[in-house]
GROMACS .gro file of C-alpha atoms in nm:
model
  325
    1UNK     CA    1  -6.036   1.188   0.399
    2UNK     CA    2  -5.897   0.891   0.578
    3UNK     CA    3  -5.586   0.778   0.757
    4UNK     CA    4  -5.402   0.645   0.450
    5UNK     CA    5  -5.443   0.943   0.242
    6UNK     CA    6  -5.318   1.132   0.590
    7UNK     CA    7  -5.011   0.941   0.624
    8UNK     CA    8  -4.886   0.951   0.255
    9UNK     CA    9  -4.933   1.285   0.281
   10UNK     CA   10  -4.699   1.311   0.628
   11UNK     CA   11  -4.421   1.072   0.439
   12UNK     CA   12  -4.456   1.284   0.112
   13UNK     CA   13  -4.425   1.609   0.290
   14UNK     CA   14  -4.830   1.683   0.194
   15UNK     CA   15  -4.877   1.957   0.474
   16UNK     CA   16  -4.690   2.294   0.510
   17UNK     CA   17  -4.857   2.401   0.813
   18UNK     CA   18  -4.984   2.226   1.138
   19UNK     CA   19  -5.340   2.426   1.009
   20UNK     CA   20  -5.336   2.233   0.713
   21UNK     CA   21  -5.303   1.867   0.892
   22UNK     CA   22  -5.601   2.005   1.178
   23UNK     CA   23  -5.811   2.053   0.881
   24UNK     CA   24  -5.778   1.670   0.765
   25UNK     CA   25  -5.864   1.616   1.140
   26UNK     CA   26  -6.134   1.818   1.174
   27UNK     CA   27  -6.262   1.625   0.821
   28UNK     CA   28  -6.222   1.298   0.982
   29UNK     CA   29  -6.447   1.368   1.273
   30UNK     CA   30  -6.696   1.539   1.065
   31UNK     CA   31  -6.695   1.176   0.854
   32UNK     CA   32  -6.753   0.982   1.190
   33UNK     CA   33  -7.014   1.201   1.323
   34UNK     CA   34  -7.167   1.148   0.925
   35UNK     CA   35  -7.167   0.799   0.908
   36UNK     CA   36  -7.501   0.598   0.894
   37UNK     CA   37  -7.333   0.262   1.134
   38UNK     CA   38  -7.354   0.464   1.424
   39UNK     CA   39  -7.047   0.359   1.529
   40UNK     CA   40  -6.965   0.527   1.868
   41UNK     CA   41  -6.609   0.432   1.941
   42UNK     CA   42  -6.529   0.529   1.584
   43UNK     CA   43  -6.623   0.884   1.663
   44UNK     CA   44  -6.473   0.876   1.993
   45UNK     CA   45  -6.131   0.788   1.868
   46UNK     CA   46  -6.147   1.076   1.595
   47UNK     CA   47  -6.242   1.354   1.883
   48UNK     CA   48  -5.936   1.213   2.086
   49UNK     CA   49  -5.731   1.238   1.788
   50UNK     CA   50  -5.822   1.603   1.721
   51UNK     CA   51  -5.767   1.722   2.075
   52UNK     CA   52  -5.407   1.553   2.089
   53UNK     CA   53  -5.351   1.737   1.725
   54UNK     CA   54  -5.499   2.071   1.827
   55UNK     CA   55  -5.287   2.024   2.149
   56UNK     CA   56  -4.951   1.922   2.041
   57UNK     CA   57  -4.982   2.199   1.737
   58UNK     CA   58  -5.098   2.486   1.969
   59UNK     CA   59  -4.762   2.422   2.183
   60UNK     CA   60  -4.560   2.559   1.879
   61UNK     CA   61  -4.357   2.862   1.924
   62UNK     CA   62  -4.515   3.184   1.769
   63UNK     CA   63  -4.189   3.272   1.573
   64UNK     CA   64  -4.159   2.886   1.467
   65UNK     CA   65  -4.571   2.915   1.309
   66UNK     CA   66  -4.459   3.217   1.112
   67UNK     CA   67  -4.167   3.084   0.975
   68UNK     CA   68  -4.378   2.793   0.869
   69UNK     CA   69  -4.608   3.009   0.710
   70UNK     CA   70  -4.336   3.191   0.514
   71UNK     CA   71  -4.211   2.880   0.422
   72UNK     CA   72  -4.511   2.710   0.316
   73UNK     CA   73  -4.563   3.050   0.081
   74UNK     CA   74  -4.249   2.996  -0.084
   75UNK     CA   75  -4.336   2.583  -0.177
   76UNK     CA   76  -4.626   2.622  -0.265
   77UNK     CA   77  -4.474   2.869  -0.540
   78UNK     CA   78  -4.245   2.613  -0.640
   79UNK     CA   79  -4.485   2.320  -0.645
   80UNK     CA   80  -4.693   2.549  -0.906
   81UNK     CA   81  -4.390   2.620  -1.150
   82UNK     CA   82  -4.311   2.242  -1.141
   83UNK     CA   83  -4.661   2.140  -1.200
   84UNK     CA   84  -4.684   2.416  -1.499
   85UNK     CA   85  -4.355   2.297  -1.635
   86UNK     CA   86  -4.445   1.914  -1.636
   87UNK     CA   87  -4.753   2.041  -1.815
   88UNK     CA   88  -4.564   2.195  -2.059
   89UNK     CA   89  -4.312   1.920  -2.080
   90UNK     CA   90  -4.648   1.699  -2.138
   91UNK     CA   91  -4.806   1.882  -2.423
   92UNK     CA   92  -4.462   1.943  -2.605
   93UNK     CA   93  -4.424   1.539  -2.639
   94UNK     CA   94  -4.773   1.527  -2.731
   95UNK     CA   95  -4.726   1.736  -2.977
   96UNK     CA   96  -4.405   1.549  -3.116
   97UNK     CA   97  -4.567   1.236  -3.096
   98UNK     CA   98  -4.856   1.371  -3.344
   99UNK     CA   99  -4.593   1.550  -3.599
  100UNK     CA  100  -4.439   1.176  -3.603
  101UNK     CA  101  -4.763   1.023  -3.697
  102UNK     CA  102  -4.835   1.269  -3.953
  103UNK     CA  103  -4.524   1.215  -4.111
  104UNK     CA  104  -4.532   0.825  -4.118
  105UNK     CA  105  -4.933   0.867  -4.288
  106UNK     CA  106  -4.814   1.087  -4.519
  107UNK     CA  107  -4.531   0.870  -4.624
  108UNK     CA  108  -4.764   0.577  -4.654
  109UNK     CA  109  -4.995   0.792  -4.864
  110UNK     CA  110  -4.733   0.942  -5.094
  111UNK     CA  111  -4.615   0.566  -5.192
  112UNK     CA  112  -4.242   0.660  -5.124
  113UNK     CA  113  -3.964   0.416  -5.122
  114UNK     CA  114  -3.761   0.618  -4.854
  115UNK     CA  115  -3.689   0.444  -4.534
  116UNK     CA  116  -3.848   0.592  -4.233
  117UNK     CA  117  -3.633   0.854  -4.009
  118UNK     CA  118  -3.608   0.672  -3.699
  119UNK     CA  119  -3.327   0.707  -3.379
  120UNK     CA  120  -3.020   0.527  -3.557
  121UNK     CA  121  -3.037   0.829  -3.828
  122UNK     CA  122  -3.093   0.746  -4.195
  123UNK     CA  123  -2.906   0.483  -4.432
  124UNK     CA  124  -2.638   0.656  -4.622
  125UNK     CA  125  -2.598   0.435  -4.931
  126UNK     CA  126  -2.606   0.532  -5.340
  127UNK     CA  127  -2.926   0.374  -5.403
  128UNK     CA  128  -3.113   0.597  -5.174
  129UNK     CA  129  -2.906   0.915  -5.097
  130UNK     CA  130  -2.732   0.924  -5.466
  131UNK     CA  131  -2.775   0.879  -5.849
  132UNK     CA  132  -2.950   0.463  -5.974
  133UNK     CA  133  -2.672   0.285  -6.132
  134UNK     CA  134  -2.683   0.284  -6.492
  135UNK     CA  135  -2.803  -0.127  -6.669
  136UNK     CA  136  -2.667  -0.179  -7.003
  137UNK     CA  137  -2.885  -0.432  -7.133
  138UNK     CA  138  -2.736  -0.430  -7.494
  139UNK     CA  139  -2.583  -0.795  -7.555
  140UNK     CA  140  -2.367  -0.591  -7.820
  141UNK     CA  141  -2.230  -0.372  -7.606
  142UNK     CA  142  -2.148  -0.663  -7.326
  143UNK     CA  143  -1.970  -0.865  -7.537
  144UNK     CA  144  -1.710  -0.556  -7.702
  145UNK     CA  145  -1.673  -0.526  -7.380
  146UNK     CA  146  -1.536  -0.848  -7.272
  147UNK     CA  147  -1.334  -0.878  -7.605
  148UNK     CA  148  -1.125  -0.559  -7.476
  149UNK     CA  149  -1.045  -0.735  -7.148
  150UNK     CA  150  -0.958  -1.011  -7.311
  151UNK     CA  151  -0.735  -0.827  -7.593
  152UNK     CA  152  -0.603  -0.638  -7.289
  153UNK     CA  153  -0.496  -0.885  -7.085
  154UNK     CA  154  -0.330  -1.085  -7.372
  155UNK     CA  155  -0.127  -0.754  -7.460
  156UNK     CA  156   0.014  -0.750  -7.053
  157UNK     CA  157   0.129  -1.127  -7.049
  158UNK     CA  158   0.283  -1.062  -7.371
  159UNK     CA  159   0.526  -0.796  -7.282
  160UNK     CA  160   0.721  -0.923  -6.991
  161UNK     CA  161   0.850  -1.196  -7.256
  162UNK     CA  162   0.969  -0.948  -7.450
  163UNK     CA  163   1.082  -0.745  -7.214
  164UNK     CA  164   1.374  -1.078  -7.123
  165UNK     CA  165   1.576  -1.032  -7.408
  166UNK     CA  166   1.853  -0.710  -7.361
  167UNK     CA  167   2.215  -0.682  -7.269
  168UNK     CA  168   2.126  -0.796  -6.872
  169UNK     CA  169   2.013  -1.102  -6.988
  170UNK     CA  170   2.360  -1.170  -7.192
  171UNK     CA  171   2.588  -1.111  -6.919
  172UNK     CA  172   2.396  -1.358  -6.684
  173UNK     CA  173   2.421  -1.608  -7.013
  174UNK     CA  174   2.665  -1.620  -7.215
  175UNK     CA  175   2.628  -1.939  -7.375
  176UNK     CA  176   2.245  -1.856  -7.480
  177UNK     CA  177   2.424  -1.491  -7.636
  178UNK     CA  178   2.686  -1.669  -7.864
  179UNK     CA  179   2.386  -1.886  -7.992
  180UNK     CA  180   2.179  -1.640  -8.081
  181UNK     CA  181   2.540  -1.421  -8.271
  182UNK     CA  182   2.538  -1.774  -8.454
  183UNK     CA  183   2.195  -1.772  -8.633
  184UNK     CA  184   2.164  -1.381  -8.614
  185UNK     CA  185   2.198  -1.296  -9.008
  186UNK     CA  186   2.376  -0.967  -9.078
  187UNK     CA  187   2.197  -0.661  -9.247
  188UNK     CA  188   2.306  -0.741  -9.622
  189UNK     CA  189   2.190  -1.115  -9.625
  190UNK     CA  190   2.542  -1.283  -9.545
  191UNK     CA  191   2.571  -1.550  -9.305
  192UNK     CA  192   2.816  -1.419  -8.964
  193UNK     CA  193   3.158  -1.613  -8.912
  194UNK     CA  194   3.113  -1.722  -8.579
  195UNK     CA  195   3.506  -1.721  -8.524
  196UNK     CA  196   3.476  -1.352  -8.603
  197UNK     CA  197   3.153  -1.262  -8.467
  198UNK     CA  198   3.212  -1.427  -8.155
  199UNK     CA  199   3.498  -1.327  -7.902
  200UNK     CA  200   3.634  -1.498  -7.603
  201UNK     CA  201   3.343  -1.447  -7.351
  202UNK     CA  202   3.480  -1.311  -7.010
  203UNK     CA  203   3.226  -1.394  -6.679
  204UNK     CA  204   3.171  -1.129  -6.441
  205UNK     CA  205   3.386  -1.355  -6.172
  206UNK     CA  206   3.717  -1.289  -6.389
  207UNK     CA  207   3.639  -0.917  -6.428
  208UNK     CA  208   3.542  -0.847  -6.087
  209UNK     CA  209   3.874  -0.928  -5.851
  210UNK     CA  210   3.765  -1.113  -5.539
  211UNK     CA  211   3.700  -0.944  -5.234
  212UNK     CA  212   3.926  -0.974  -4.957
  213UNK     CA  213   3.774  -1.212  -4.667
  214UNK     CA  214   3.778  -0.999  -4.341
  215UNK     CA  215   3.887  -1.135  -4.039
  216UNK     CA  216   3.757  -1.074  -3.739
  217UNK     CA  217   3.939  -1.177  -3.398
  218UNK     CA  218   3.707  -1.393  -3.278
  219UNK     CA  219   3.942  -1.565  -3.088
  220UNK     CA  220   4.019  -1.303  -2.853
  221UNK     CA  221   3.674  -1.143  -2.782
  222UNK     CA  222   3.546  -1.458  -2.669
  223UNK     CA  223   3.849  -1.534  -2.421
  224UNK     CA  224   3.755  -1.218  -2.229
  225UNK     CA  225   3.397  -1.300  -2.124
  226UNK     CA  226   3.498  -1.681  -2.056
  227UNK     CA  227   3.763  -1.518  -1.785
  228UNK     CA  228   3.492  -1.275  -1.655
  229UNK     CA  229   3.250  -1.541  -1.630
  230UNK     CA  230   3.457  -1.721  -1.439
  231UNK     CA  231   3.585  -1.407  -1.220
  232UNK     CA  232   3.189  -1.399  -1.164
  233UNK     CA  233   3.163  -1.782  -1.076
  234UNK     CA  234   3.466  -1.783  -0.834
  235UNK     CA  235   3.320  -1.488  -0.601
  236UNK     CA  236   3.014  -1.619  -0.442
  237UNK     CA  237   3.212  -1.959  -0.344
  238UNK     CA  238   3.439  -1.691  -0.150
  239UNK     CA  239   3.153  -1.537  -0.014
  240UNK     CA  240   2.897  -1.822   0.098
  241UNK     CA  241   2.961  -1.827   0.504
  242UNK     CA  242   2.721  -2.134   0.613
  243UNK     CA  243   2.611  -2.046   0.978
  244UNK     CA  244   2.680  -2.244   1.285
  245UNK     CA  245   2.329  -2.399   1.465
  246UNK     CA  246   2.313  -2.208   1.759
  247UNK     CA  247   2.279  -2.403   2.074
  248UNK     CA  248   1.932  -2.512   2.216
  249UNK     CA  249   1.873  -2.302   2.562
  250UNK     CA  250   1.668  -2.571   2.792
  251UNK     CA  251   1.347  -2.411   2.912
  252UNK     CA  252   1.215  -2.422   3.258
  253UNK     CA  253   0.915  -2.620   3.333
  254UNK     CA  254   0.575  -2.410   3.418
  255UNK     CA  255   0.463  -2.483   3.794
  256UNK     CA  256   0.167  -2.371   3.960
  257UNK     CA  257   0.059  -2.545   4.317
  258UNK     CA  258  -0.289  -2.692   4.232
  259UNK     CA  259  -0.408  -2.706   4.620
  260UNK     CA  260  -0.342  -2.289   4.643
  261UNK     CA  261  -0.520  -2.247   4.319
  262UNK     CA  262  -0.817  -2.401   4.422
  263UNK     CA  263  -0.790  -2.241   4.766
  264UNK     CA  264  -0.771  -1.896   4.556
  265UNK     CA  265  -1.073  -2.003   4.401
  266UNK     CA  266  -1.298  -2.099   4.673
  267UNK     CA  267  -1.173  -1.757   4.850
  268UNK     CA  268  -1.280  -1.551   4.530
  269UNK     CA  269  -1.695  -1.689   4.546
  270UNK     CA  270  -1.738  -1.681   4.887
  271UNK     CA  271  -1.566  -1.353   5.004
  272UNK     CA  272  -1.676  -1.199   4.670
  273UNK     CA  273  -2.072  -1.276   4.712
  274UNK     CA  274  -2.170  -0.998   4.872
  275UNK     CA  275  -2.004  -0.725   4.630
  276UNK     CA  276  -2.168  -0.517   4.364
  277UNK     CA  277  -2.097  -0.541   3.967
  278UNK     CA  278  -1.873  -0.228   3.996
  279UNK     CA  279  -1.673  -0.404   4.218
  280UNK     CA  280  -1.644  -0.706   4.108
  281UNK     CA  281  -1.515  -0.504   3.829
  282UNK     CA  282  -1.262  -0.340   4.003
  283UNK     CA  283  -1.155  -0.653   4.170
  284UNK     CA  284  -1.123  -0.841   3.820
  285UNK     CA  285  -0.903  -0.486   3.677
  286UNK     CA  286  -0.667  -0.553   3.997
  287UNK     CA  287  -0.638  -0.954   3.970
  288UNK     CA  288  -0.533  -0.920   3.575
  289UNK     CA  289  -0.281  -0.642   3.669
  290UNK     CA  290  -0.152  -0.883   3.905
  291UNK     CA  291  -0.126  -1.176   3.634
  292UNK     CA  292  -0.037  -0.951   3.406
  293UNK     CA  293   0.282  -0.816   3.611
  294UNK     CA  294   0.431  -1.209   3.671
  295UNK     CA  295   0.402  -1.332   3.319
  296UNK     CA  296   0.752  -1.402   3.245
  297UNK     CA  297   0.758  -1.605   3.564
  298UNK     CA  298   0.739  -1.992   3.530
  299UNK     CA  299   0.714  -2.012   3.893
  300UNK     CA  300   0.345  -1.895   3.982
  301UNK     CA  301   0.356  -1.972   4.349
  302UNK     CA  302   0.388  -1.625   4.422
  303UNK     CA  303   0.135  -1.468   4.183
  304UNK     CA  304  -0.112  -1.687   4.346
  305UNK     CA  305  -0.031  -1.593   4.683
  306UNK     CA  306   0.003  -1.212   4.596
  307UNK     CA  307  -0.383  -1.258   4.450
  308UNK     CA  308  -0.495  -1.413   4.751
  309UNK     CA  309  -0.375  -1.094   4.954
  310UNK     CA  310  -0.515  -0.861   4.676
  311UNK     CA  311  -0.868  -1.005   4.714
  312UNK     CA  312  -0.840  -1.024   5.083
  313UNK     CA  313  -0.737  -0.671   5.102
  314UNK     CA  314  -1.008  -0.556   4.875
  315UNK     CA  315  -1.281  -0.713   5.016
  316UNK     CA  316  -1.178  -0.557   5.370
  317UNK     CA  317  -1.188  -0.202   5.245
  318UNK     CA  318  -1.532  -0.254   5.110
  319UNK     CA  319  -1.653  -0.387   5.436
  320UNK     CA  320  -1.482  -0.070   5.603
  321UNK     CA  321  -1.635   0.181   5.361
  322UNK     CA  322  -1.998  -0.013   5.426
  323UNK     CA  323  -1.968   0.016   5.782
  324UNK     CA  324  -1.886   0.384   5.818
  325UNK     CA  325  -2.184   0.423   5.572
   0.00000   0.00000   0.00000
């Protein structure tokens, strides 16, 4: 035992009872009075040291020792149960950390492809979690296959041409429609009279009558907000009042007599050099009341003249209350 293990144990709160630290004491001294330098001071310091401890710790209170006691009962309790319980806590992530091993040898051993389960959870994709995609390697089968796209795609362009000719696209032509009545044979072989086939050909223009224009009265909506806007205009010309410059007021000039200031301040250290720091305090608390009181005036003749009385006053009474001491 030595004084470093004694005062981590003091900042840790080591010792529950004042027997417990006389103990470590008592060890000390029994180390000094052990050791082979012969080292008097060294044990004289330790038996100093226990006497102060055995001192200070027998002026406890009786009720305060048993309390301690109790108390000491009751943490060490608790320090068990928490040193059980980080044992515990110990083993179980001991034994966790061996299950883990196991299970990354045996995957090495087993010559598996799976990934290994770590904290970002396992890959979710078809190649590991699903069914291998199926390889056709048959250059047969690859090649009917790209014929049907190609037949396929061929049969898609092909019917939006067809799908042009119809009645819709006669009435937006009418000129490609009488060409194609012209060389359209009829059912029995004959060739079609084009002056009988062919009627008068009407647009959709003639058929459908024009739609009335709508008016709208422009003319008037926009007159109203031009005569608001310039209702709005007009009113803050009517109200824009541009203040007079008030007249400049001529200030006094400050004065102060230099000679009674300096008088003032030649009273203040020699009539004040016998007085105490309370009261010079007061003294200072009474002059700034003073200068406090006249500072609207630009005259100060009178403040310092009313200061002069104030210290001569005060330094009278403290005389007085000296002398009748």
């Amino acid at each position: 035992m030595d004084l470093e293990k004694m005062h981590y144990k003091l900042y840790y709160i080591g010792y529950l009872t004042g027997e417990e630290f006389l103990q470590d004491v008592q060890q000390i001294v029994h180390n000094a009075e052990r050791a082979l330098d012969g080292d008097s001071d060294r044990l004289f310091k330790a038996q100093q040291m226990a006497n102060a401890a055995r001192m200070l710790i027998g002026g406890w209170e009786p009720q305060f020792k048993l309390e301690c006691q109790r108390t000491a009962v009751r943490e060490a309790q608790r320090r068990d149960e928490r040193k059980k319980q980080r044992a515990a806590d110990k083993a179980a992530k001991a034994r966790e950390r061996e299950a883990e091993q196991k299970k990354v040898e045996e995957g090495k051993r087993s010559g598996s492809d799976e990934p290994p389960s770590h904290s970002y959870g396992t890959r979710r994709a078809t190649r590991h979690n699903g069914v291998q995609p199926e390889v056709t390697e048959d250059p047969v089968e690859i090649e009917r296959r790209l014929k049907r796209q190609r037949s396929d795609a061929a049969r898609d362009s092909a019917e939006p041409a067809s799908a042009g000719s119809g009645p819709d696209v006669e009435m937006e032509d009418p000129d490609r429609a009488a060409k194609r009545a012209r060389t359209t044979p009829m059912p029995d072989g004959s060739p079609v009279d084009v002056s009988q086939g062919a009627g008068p050909v009407v647009s959709i223009s003639e058929i459908v009558p024009p739609t009335e224009q709508v008016t709208t009265p422009t003319d008037e909506t926009t007159k109203i907000p031009d005569a608001y806007a310039m209702s709005l205009d007009a009113a803050p010309q009517a109200l824009i009042h541009i203040p007079e410059p008030e007249p400049q007021v001529s200030l006094p000039s400050f004065h102060i007599d230099e000679s009674r200031l300096l008088a003032l301040s030649d009273h203040l250290v020699h009539s004040t050099s016998s007085l105490k720091v309370e009261q010079l305090e007061q003294l200072r608390a009474l002059c700034l009341n003073c200068v406090w009181s006249h500072r609207g005036e630009w005259d100060r003749d009178s403040m310092v003249g009313q200061l002069m009385e104030i210290v001569t006053d005060f330094v009278q009474q403290v005389q007085q209350v000296g002398v009748s001491i």
